[in-house]
């Protein structure tokens, strides 16, 4: 902690909450070699300064070292101990050219300056400069350590179910929490891609740095995908799209008429978003790597292989639907022209990272979007 940090929260509170020793001075007698700046920086995986004040960043930009924290930042082995900064300050201080100049210098020196939040500030003003929330900082730190295998790629992902209205209060939908698709969006972003997530009705938080487009019906999803797909280099269709929709959605609630007869509903088939995207990319010889999903209840391998050919995609990912709906874990079967690869039972996020690494390898190897 710097001296200024001690004005906000005491070292005792910090120690009690973190259950870790807290250091503030390079002359701390707990170090038996008087070399705290070396001891602390040698055993770290990363230095994350949160919050990083305008003053502290100015100091770092100049390479000054007059307190323990700046001293250990300067003394750290730069090749193995990355420095991340989470700025926090008043909006005027944040936008000041001096602060922006210092941040540019820090980036040029190899530091990673994380973003800032927007909203109410401690001083009562509103704007840019809030420290990111702790969970956001943790997500950014975790993402920092992921391999950047999809750098430069534009990934478009569909996720969640679709909802097909029968009338204003009823509809049909599929069982899908969206968790697998959201995990894939997060993993793709962590891998350095620009990610757009087209999401059906789900109640999940948008992963950090992911652009999200919310839709309801299959046709909404198709329209959103059509708008985004031209910019994409990878398309991952993870959504559980309703196969059919009521032929007409009634404007008003369909009433029970007391006859004991259920209303007759006619259904029409929804457009197959994935098959259409894959087909159009092939027709235009576009470099768009398409990946489909199959939620099956049995015969995963045979069903996934058949679906891969039917959809005309190079890679199809099978999972046993009822075993994974709404859960935080899953198991995947990656099916391509040559055969199948099992990704055994794991958290959806771990599987999403493995899948993204696998897709990145295929793209690097020059995988064509040819499912046939
Ligand atoms: O045919 P089925 O629904 O089993 O195919 C599943 C795969 O196709 C998933 O990747 C799903 O997102 C995609 N799909 C689609 N549009 C549909 C139906 C399925 O994009 N109408």
Tab-separated table of C-alpha atoms and ligand atoms in Angstrom:
chain	number	residue	atom	x	y	z
A	1	UNK	CA	0.000	0.000	0.000
A	2	UNK	CA	1.161	3.510	-0.719
A	3	UNK	CA	0.882	6.228	1.908
A	4	UNK	CA	-2.110	7.660	0.012
A	5	UNK	CA	-3.824	4.236	0.008
A	6	UNK	CA	-3.511	4.243	3.799
A	7	UNK	CA	-5.667	7.380	3.912
A	8	UNK	CA	-8.576	5.423	2.388
A	9	UNK	CA	-8.282	2.065	4.122
A	10	UNK	CA	-5.907	0.986	6.858
A	11	UNK	CA	-3.301	-1.767	6.450
A	12	UNK	CA	-4.997	-3.621	9.313
A	13	UNK	CA	-8.323	-3.748	7.440
A	14	UNK	CA	-6.532	-4.805	4.273
A	15	UNK	CA	-4.675	-7.546	6.107
A	16	UNK	CA	-7.848	-8.818	7.814
A	17	UNK	CA	-9.822	-8.932	4.544
A	18	UNK	CA	-7.087	-10.482	2.427
A	19	UNK	CA	-5.530	-12.706	5.118
A	20	UNK	CA	-2.194	-11.716	3.600
A	21	UNK	CA	0.657	-9.626	4.965
A	22	UNK	CA	0.478	-5.956	3.961
A	23	UNK	CA	3.616	-3.905	3.300
A	24	UNK	CA	3.910	-0.147	3.012
A	25	UNK	CA	7.532	0.805	3.566
A	26	UNK	CA	10.762	-0.362	2.058
A	27	UNK	CA	12.255	-0.139	5.543
A	28	UNK	CA	9.793	-2.690	6.978
A	29	UNK	CA	11.737	-4.751	9.564
A	30	UNK	CA	9.930	-7.985	8.593
A	31	UNK	CA	12.308	-8.392	5.672
A	32	UNK	CA	15.556	-9.762	7.058
A	33	UNK	CA	17.567	-8.502	4.082
A	34	UNK	CA	16.122	-4.959	3.730
A	35	UNK	CA	15.276	-5.906	0.142
A	36	UNK	CA	11.466	-5.962	0.169
A	37	UNK	CA	11.258	-4.518	-3.357
A	38	UNK	CA	13.237	-7.508	-4.635
A	39	UNK	CA	11.618	-10.163	-2.429
A	40	UNK	CA	8.045	-9.149	-3.284
A	41	UNK	CA	8.515	-8.626	-6.992
A	42	UNK	CA	10.436	-11.898	-7.548
A	43	UNK	CA	7.665	-14.149	-6.259
A	44	UNK	CA	4.774	-12.479	-8.141
A	45	UNK	CA	2.987	-13.776	-11.265
A	46	UNK	CA	1.881	-10.223	-12.013
A	47	UNK	CA	1.656	-6.788	-10.368
A	48	UNK	CA	-1.826	-5.303	-10.508
A	49	UNK	CA	-2.160	-1.808	-9.082
A	50	UNK	CA	-5.777	-1.148	-8.197
A	51	UNK	CA	-6.642	1.623	-7.865
A	52	UNK	CA	-3.816	3.345	-9.749
A	53	UNK	CA	-4.032	7.072	-9.031
A	54	UNK	CA	-3.069	9.800	-11.513
A	55	UNK	CA	-0.158	10.692	-9.269
A	56	UNK	CA	1.101	7.141	-9.022
A	57	UNK	CA	0.975	6.652	-12.791
A	58	UNK	CA	2.860	9.914	-13.313
A	59	UNK	CA	5.496	8.626	-10.952
A	60	UNK	CA	5.762	5.266	-12.737
A	61	UNK	CA	5.970	6.986	-16.126
A	62	UNK	CA	9.022	8.847	-14.871
A	63	UNK	CA	10.619	5.754	-13.368
A	64	UNK	CA	10.683	7.227	-9.887
A	65	UNK	CA	11.068	4.904	-6.909
A	66	UNK	CA	10.590	6.819	-3.677
A	67	UNK	CA	8.203	4.389	-1.988
A	68	UNK	CA	7.919	0.618	-1.786
A	69	UNK	CA	5.259	0.190	-4.497
A	70	UNK	CA	6.950	2.310	-7.171
A	71	UNK	CA	10.277	0.808	-6.170
A	72	UNK	CA	9.088	-2.761	-6.650
A	73	UNK	CA	7.407	-1.876	-9.968
A	74	UNK	CA	10.729	-0.536	-11.233
A	75	UNK	CA	12.715	-3.433	-9.787
A	76	UNK	CA	10.444	-6.218	-11.036
A	77	UNK	CA	11.738	-8.607	-13.719
A	78	UNK	CA	9.809	-7.160	-16.678
A	79	UNK	CA	10.021	-10.283	-18.822
A	80	UNK	CA	8.311	-12.512	-16.286
A	81	UNK	CA	6.255	-10.190	-14.062
A	82	UNK	CA	3.766	-8.147	-16.099
A	83	UNK	CA	2.446	-4.857	-14.718
A	84	UNK	CA	-1.272	-4.082	-14.940
A	85	UNK	CA	-2.832	-0.805	-13.885
A	86	UNK	CA	-6.459	-0.153	-12.976
A	87	UNK	CA	-6.748	3.640	-13.034
A	88	UNK	CA	-9.205	5.429	-10.734
A	89	UNK	CA	-9.633	9.176	-10.519
A	90	UNK	CA	-11.921	12.143	-11.113
A	91	UNK	CA	-13.145	12.477	-14.717
A	92	UNK	CA	-11.225	15.723	-15.326
A	93	UNK	CA	-8.035	14.167	-14.032
A	94	UNK	CA	-8.684	11.112	-16.232
A	95	UNK	CA	-9.173	13.116	-19.431
A	96	UNK	CA	-6.294	15.509	-18.702
A	97	UNK	CA	-3.612	15.386	-21.418
A	98	UNK	CA	-0.947	14.811	-18.776
A	99	UNK	CA	-2.692	11.660	-17.513
A	100	UNK	CA	-3.308	10.406	-21.057
A	101	UNK	CA	0.333	11.121	-21.935
A	102	UNK	CA	1.553	9.228	-18.879
A	103	UNK	CA	-0.633	6.251	-19.773
A	104	UNK	CA	0.677	6.208	-23.328
A	105	UNK	CA	4.198	6.222	-21.909
A	106	UNK	CA	3.396	3.404	-19.497
A	107	UNK	CA	1.952	1.327	-22.341
A	108	UNK	CA	5.034	2.011	-24.434
A	109	UNK	CA	7.108	0.801	-21.468
A	110	UNK	CA	5.183	-2.488	-21.499
A	111	UNK	CA	2.478	-1.960	-18.871
A	112	UNK	CA	-1.121	-2.981	-19.507
A	113	UNK	CA	-3.497	-0.168	-18.642
A	114	UNK	CA	-6.953	-1.609	-18.007
A	115	UNK	CA	-10.032	0.475	-18.723
A	116	UNK	CA	-12.026	2.574	-16.286
A	117	UNK	CA	-15.669	2.408	-15.289
A	118	UNK	CA	-18.185	5.146	-15.870
A	119	UNK	CA	-20.664	6.595	-13.373
A	120	UNK	CA	-20.816	8.206	-9.938
A	121	UNK	CA	-17.450	9.295	-8.596
A	122	UNK	CA	-16.275	9.661	-5.009
A	123	UNK	CA	-16.133	13.442	-5.482
A	124	UNK	CA	-19.839	13.595	-6.408
A	125	UNK	CA	-19.274	14.135	-10.131
A	126	UNK	CA	-20.302	11.665	-12.821
A	127	UNK	CA	-18.193	10.401	-15.704
A	128	UNK	CA	-15.246	8.246	-16.740
A	129	UNK	CA	-12.608	7.331	-14.192
A	130	UNK	CA	-14.175	4.942	-11.707
A	131	UNK	CA	-12.076	1.922	-10.884
A	132	UNK	CA	-13.404	-1.206	-12.617
A	133	UNK	CA	-15.455	-3.441	-10.315
A	134	UNK	CA	-13.405	-6.151	-8.546
A	135	UNK	CA	-15.036	-8.926	-10.602
A	136	UNK	CA	-14.161	-7.043	-13.819
A	137	UNK	CA	-10.572	-6.674	-12.643
A	138	UNK	CA	-10.397	-10.390	-11.899
A	139	UNK	CA	-11.878	-11.231	-15.327
A	140	UNK	CA	-9.353	-8.927	-17.042
A	141	UNK	CA	-6.471	-10.423	-15.085
A	142	UNK	CA	-7.550	-13.972	-15.946
A	143	UNK	CA	-8.018	-12.948	-19.604
A	144	UNK	CA	-4.543	-11.390	-19.634
A	145	UNK	CA	-2.994	-14.813	-19.064
A	146	UNK	CA	-4.967	-16.618	-21.808
A	147	UNK	CA	-3.098	-17.378	-25.048
A	148	UNK	CA	-4.056	-14.844	-27.763
A	149	UNK	CA	-4.793	-17.527	-30.345
A	150	UNK	CA	-7.613	-15.631	-32.089
A	151	UNK	CA	-5.909	-12.228	-32.326
A	152	UNK	CA	-7.201	-10.352	-35.374
A	153	UNK	CA	-10.242	-12.616	-35.815
A	154	UNK	CA	-13.840	-11.371	-35.808
A	155	UNK	CA	-16.018	-13.956	-34.106
A	156	UNK	CA	-19.803	-14.022	-34.391
A	157	UNK	CA	-21.633	-16.291	-31.944
A	158	UNK	CA	-25.300	-17.169	-31.476
A	159	UNK	CA	-26.403	-18.329	-28.027
A	160	UNK	CA	-29.440	-19.157	-25.937
A	161	UNK	CA	-32.882	-20.251	-27.083
A	162	UNK	CA	-35.281	-18.457	-29.380
A	163	UNK	CA	-38.858	-17.672	-28.399
A	164	UNK	CA	-41.645	-18.019	-30.934
A	165	UNK	CA	-44.825	-16.195	-29.942
A	166	UNK	CA	-48.229	-17.890	-30.106
A	167	UNK	CA	-49.972	-14.794	-28.786
A	168	UNK	CA	-48.856	-11.844	-26.589
A	169	UNK	CA	-48.602	-14.020	-23.476
A	170	UNK	CA	-47.608	-17.460	-24.760
A	171	UNK	CA	-44.942	-18.945	-26.913
A	172	UNK	CA	-42.768	-21.955	-27.589
A	173	UNK	CA	-39.088	-22.103	-26.864
A	174	UNK	CA	-36.199	-24.536	-26.384
A	175	UNK	CA	-34.430	-25.513	-23.195
A	176	UNK	CA	-31.200	-23.522	-23.286
A	177	UNK	CA	-29.625	-21.327	-20.632
A	178	UNK	CA	-27.133	-19.755	-23.054
A	179	UNK	CA	-24.269	-20.615	-20.691
A	180	UNK	CA	-22.224	-22.577	-23.250
A	181	UNK	CA	-22.505	-19.845	-25.896
A	182	UNK	CA	-21.689	-17.098	-23.394
A	183	UNK	CA	-18.662	-19.091	-22.186
A	184	UNK	CA	-17.496	-19.412	-25.810
A	185	UNK	CA	-17.929	-15.657	-26.299
A	186	UNK	CA	-15.831	-15.011	-23.199
A	187	UNK	CA	-13.153	-17.515	-24.272
A	188	UNK	CA	-12.989	-16.029	-27.792
A	189	UNK	CA	-12.585	-12.543	-26.329
A	190	UNK	CA	-9.903	-13.756	-23.924
A	191	UNK	CA	-8.124	-15.233	-26.947
A	192	UNK	CA	-7.924	-11.742	-28.459
A	193	UNK	CA	-10.837	-11.832	-30.941
A	194	UNK	CA	-13.396	-9.100	-31.523
A	195	UNK	CA	-16.594	-10.831	-30.469
A	196	UNK	CA	-20.247	-10.200	-31.304
A	197	UNK	CA	-22.769	-12.282	-29.408
A	198	UNK	CA	-26.311	-12.592	-30.757
A	199	UNK	CA	-28.294	-13.758	-27.735
A	200	UNK	CA	-31.799	-15.129	-27.448
A	201	UNK	CA	-33.796	-14.460	-24.268
A	202	UNK	CA	-31.467	-15.429	-21.394
A	203	UNK	CA	-30.625	-13.839	-18.071
A	204	UNK	CA	-26.840	-13.856	-18.241
A	205	UNK	CA	-24.328	-11.036	-17.867
A	206	UNK	CA	-22.467	-10.035	-21.025
A	207	UNK	CA	-18.841	-11.231	-20.892
A	208	UNK	CA	-16.217	-8.445	-20.650
A	209	UNK	CA	-15.428	-6.741	-23.919
A	210	UNK	CA	-18.087	-8.626	-25.895
A	211	UNK	CA	-20.584	-6.783	-28.091
A	212	UNK	CA	-24.062	-8.172	-27.520
A	213	UNK	CA	-27.186	-8.027	-29.685
A	214	UNK	CA	-30.368	-9.290	-27.977
A	215	UNK	CA	-33.020	-11.038	-30.061
A	216	UNK	CA	-36.177	-13.018	-29.387
A	217	UNK	CA	-37.350	-15.122	-32.318
A	218	UNK	CA	-35.453	-17.234	-34.860
A	219	UNK	CA	-36.224	-14.675	-37.522
A	220	UNK	CA	-34.878	-11.857	-35.299
A	221	UNK	CA	-31.747	-13.946	-34.807
A	222	UNK	CA	-31.425	-14.537	-38.532
A	223	UNK	CA	-31.744	-10.793	-39.223
A	224	UNK	CA	-29.155	-9.904	-36.567
A	225	UNK	CA	-26.742	-12.540	-37.884
A	226	UNK	CA	-27.250	-11.312	-41.455
A	227	UNK	CA	-26.302	-7.804	-40.301
A	228	UNK	CA	-23.145	-8.923	-38.530
A	229	UNK	CA	-21.860	-11.828	-40.591
A	230	UNK	CA	-20.129	-9.849	-43.334
A	231	UNK	CA	-17.590	-8.584	-40.816
A	232	UNK	CA	-17.010	-12.039	-39.306
A	233	UNK	CA	-14.165	-14.475	-39.948
A	234	UNK	CA	-15.537	-17.137	-37.587
A	235	UNK	CA	-19.196	-18.044	-37.010
A	236	UNK	CA	-20.129	-20.265	-34.071
A	237	UNK	CA	-23.815	-21.224	-33.965
A	238	UNK	CA	-24.436	-22.302	-30.414
A	239	UNK	CA	-28.051	-21.126	-30.140
A	240	UNK	CA	-30.875	-23.608	-29.653
A	241	UNK	CA	-33.023	-22.168	-32.399
A	242	UNK	CA	-36.683	-23.261	-32.381
A	243	UNK	CA	-37.211	-25.468	-35.420
A	244	UNK	CA	-40.782	-24.283	-35.931
A	245	UNK	CA	-42.859	-21.237	-35.122
A	246	UNK	CA	-46.616	-20.774	-35.048
A	247	UNK	CA	-47.710	-19.870	-38.590
A	248	UNK	CA	-49.455	-16.800	-37.194
A	249	UNK	CA	-48.908	-15.106	-33.859
A	250	UNK	CA	-52.302	-13.892	-32.591
A	251	UNK	CA	-52.438	-10.160	-31.820
A	252	UNK	CA	-54.505	-10.780	-28.713
A	253	UNK	CA	-54.465	-13.457	-26.062
A	254	UNK	CA	-56.238	-16.589	-27.290
A	255	UNK	CA	-59.099	-17.206	-24.836
A	256	UNK	CA	-60.459	-20.496	-23.598
A	257	UNK	CA	-63.948	-20.612	-25.076
A	258	UNK	CA	-65.378	-23.142	-22.609
A	259	UNK	CA	-65.841	-25.816	-25.294
A	260	UNK	CA	-63.058	-27.963	-23.888
A	261	UNK	CA	-61.366	-27.816	-27.298
A	262	UNK	CA	-57.739	-26.707	-27.538
A	263	UNK	CA	-57.031	-24.211	-30.327
A	264	UNK	CA	-55.459	-25.637	-33.453
A	265	UNK	CA	-52.021	-24.269	-34.091
A	266	UNK	CA	-50.286	-24.418	-37.442
A	267	UNK	CA	-46.510	-24.376	-37.501
A	268	UNK	CA	-44.025	-23.380	-40.158
A	269	UNK	CA	-40.339	-24.216	-40.220
A	270	UNK	CA	-37.851	-21.559	-39.141
A	271	UNK	CA	-34.932	-20.628	-41.383
A	272	UNK	CA	-31.778	-22.651	-40.654
A	273	UNK	CA	-29.393	-19.818	-39.808
A	274	UNK	CA	-26.220	-21.894	-39.673
A	275	UNK	CA	-26.847	-23.859	-42.880
A	276	UNK	CA	-27.709	-20.661	-44.750
A	277	UNK	CA	-24.628	-18.776	-43.503
A	278	UNK	CA	-22.328	-21.695	-44.338
A	279	UNK	CA	-23.866	-22.087	-47.774
A	280	UNK	CA	-23.624	-18.409	-48.629
A	281	UNK	CA	-19.977	-18.255	-47.441
A	282	UNK	CA	-19.163	-21.218	-49.686
A	283	UNK	CA	-21.002	-19.688	-52.631
A	284	UNK	CA	-19.053	-16.431	-52.185
A	285	UNK	CA	-15.765	-18.258	-51.441
A	286	UNK	CA	-15.567	-16.251	-48.231
A	287	UNK	CA	-13.053	-17.165	-45.560
A	288	UNK	CA	-15.614	-17.703	-42.818
A	289	UNK	CA	-14.960	-20.639	-40.518
A	290	UNK	CA	-18.355	-22.041	-39.451
A	291	UNK	CA	-18.934	-24.173	-36.376
A	292	UNK	CA	-22.246	-25.804	-35.476
A	293	UNK	CA	-23.596	-27.400	-32.331
A	294	UNK	CA	-25.796	-30.421	-31.839
A	295	UNK	CA	-27.696	-31.091	-28.651
A	296	UNK	CA	-28.658	-34.731	-28.816
A	297	UNK	CA	-30.247	-37.128	-26.384
A	298	UNK	CA	-28.497	-40.263	-27.721
A	299	UNK	CA	-26.161	-41.583	-30.461
A	300	UNK	CA	-24.059	-38.441	-30.223
A	301	UNK	CA	-21.348	-39.426	-32.706
A	302	UNK	CA	-23.641	-40.641	-35.491
A	303	UNK	CA	-26.057	-37.725	-35.063
A	304	UNK	CA	-23.271	-35.149	-34.951
A	305	UNK	CA	-21.592	-36.555	-38.049
A	306	UNK	CA	-24.856	-36.536	-39.989
A	307	UNK	CA	-25.596	-33.000	-38.836
A	308	UNK	CA	-22.146	-31.773	-39.844
A	309	UNK	CA	-22.689	-32.924	-43.423
A	310	UNK	CA	-26.262	-31.652	-43.509
A	311	UNK	CA	-25.232	-28.180	-42.313
A	312	UNK	CA	-22.193	-28.089	-44.583
A	313	UNK	CA	-19.741	-27.010	-41.856
A	314	UNK	CA	-16.168	-28.196	-41.212
A	315	UNK	CA	-16.655	-28.628	-37.457
A	316	UNK	CA	-19.656	-29.708	-35.454
A	317	UNK	CA	-19.704	-29.852	-31.660
A	318	UNK	CA	-21.971	-32.439	-30.087
A	319	UNK	CA	-23.206	-32.534	-26.522
A	320	UNK	CA	-25.856	-34.503	-24.680
A	321	UNK	CA	-28.543	-31.857	-24.219
A	322	UNK	CA	-30.543	-33.099	-21.230
A	323	UNK	CA	-27.325	-33.731	-19.257
A	324	UNK	CA	-26.118	-30.154	-19.633
A	325	UNK	CA	-29.142	-27.833	-19.929
A	326	UNK	CA	-28.782	-25.050	-17.373
A	327	UNK	CA	-25.670	-26.649	-15.827
A	328	UNK	CA	-22.258	-25.049	-15.404
A	329	UNK	CA	-20.484	-28.070	-16.831
A	330	UNK	CA	-20.648	-30.175	-19.957
A	331	UNK	CA	-18.696	-32.608	-22.153
A	332	UNK	CA	-18.122	-32.013	-25.864
A	333	UNK	CA	-17.485	-34.151	-28.908
A	334	UNK	CA	-15.737	-32.322	-31.769
A	335	UNK	CA	-16.641	-33.929	-35.077
A	336	UNK	CA	-14.871	-33.095	-38.317
A	337	UNK	CA	-14.265	-34.763	-41.654
A	338	UNK	CA	-11.487	-36.917	-40.249
A	339	UNK	CA	-13.173	-38.151	-37.080
A	340	UNK	CA	-14.043	-37.130	-33.559
A	341	UNK	CA	-12.263	-35.669	-30.556
A	342	UNK	CA	-13.703	-35.919	-27.074
A	343	UNK	CA	-13.354	-33.005	-24.669
A	344	UNK	CA	-14.166	-34.738	-21.392
A	345	UNK	CA	-16.438	-33.455	-18.648
A	346	UNK	CA	-15.395	-30.016	-17.384
A	347	UNK	CA	-16.760	-26.552	-16.631
A	348	UNK	CA	-18.332	-24.832	-19.643
A	349	UNK	CA	-15.674	-22.112	-19.456
A	350	UNK	CA	-12.809	-24.642	-19.499
A	351	UNK	CA	-14.439	-26.462	-22.432
A	352	UNK	CA	-15.042	-23.172	-24.247
A	353	UNK	CA	-11.329	-22.328	-23.925
A	354	UNK	CA	-10.360	-25.758	-25.270
A	355	UNK	CA	-12.808	-25.394	-28.148
A	356	UNK	CA	-11.477	-21.929	-29.009
A	357	UNK	CA	-7.887	-23.217	-28.948
A	358	UNK	CA	-8.960	-26.052	-31.248
A	359	UNK	CA	-10.741	-23.698	-33.669
A	360	UNK	CA	-7.692	-21.397	-33.687
A	361	UNK	CA	-5.447	-24.361	-34.610
A	362	UNK	CA	-7.791	-25.287	-37.461
A	363	UNK	CA	-7.814	-21.713	-38.788
A	364	UNK	CA	-4.026	-21.491	-38.580
A	365	UNK	CA	-3.795	-24.798	-40.434
A	366	UNK	CA	-5.860	-23.186	-43.210
A	367	UNK	CA	-9.130	-24.979	-42.464
A	368	UNK	CA	-11.629	-24.373	-45.229
A	369	UNK	CA	-15.284	-23.784	-44.594
A	370	UNK	CA	-16.215	-26.894	-46.484
A	371	UNK	CA	-18.299	-29.416	-44.656
A	372	UNK	CA	-18.481	-31.795	-47.571
B	1	LIG	O1	-30.806	-28.891	-36.752
B	1	LIG	P1	-30.383	-28.570	-35.367
B	1	LIG	O2	-31.254	-27.541	-34.698
B	1	LIG	O3	-30.173	-29.745	-34.487
B	1	LIG	O4	-28.932	-27.921	-35.581
B	1	LIG	C1	-28.224	-27.374	-34.537
B	1	LIG	C2	-27.212	-26.390	-35.058
B	1	LIG	O5	-27.759	-25.556	-36.087
B	1	LIG	C3	-26.781	-25.433	-33.998
B	1	LIG	O6	-25.490	-24.989	-34.343
B	1	LIG	C4	-27.808	-24.324	-34.132
B	1	LIG	O7	-27.347	-23.093	-33.580
B	1	LIG	C5	-27.980	-24.235	-35.620
B	1	LIG	N1	-29.337	-23.861	-36.057
B	1	LIG	C6	-29.551	-22.658	-36.689
B	1	LIG	N2	-30.805	-22.326	-37.136
B	1	LIG	C7	-31.836	-23.169	-36.982
B	1	LIG	C8	-31.633	-24.395	-36.330
B	1	LIG	C9	-30.373	-24.708	-35.876
B	1	LIG	O8	-28.604	-21.869	-36.842
B	1	LIG	N3	-33.035	-22.829	-37.403
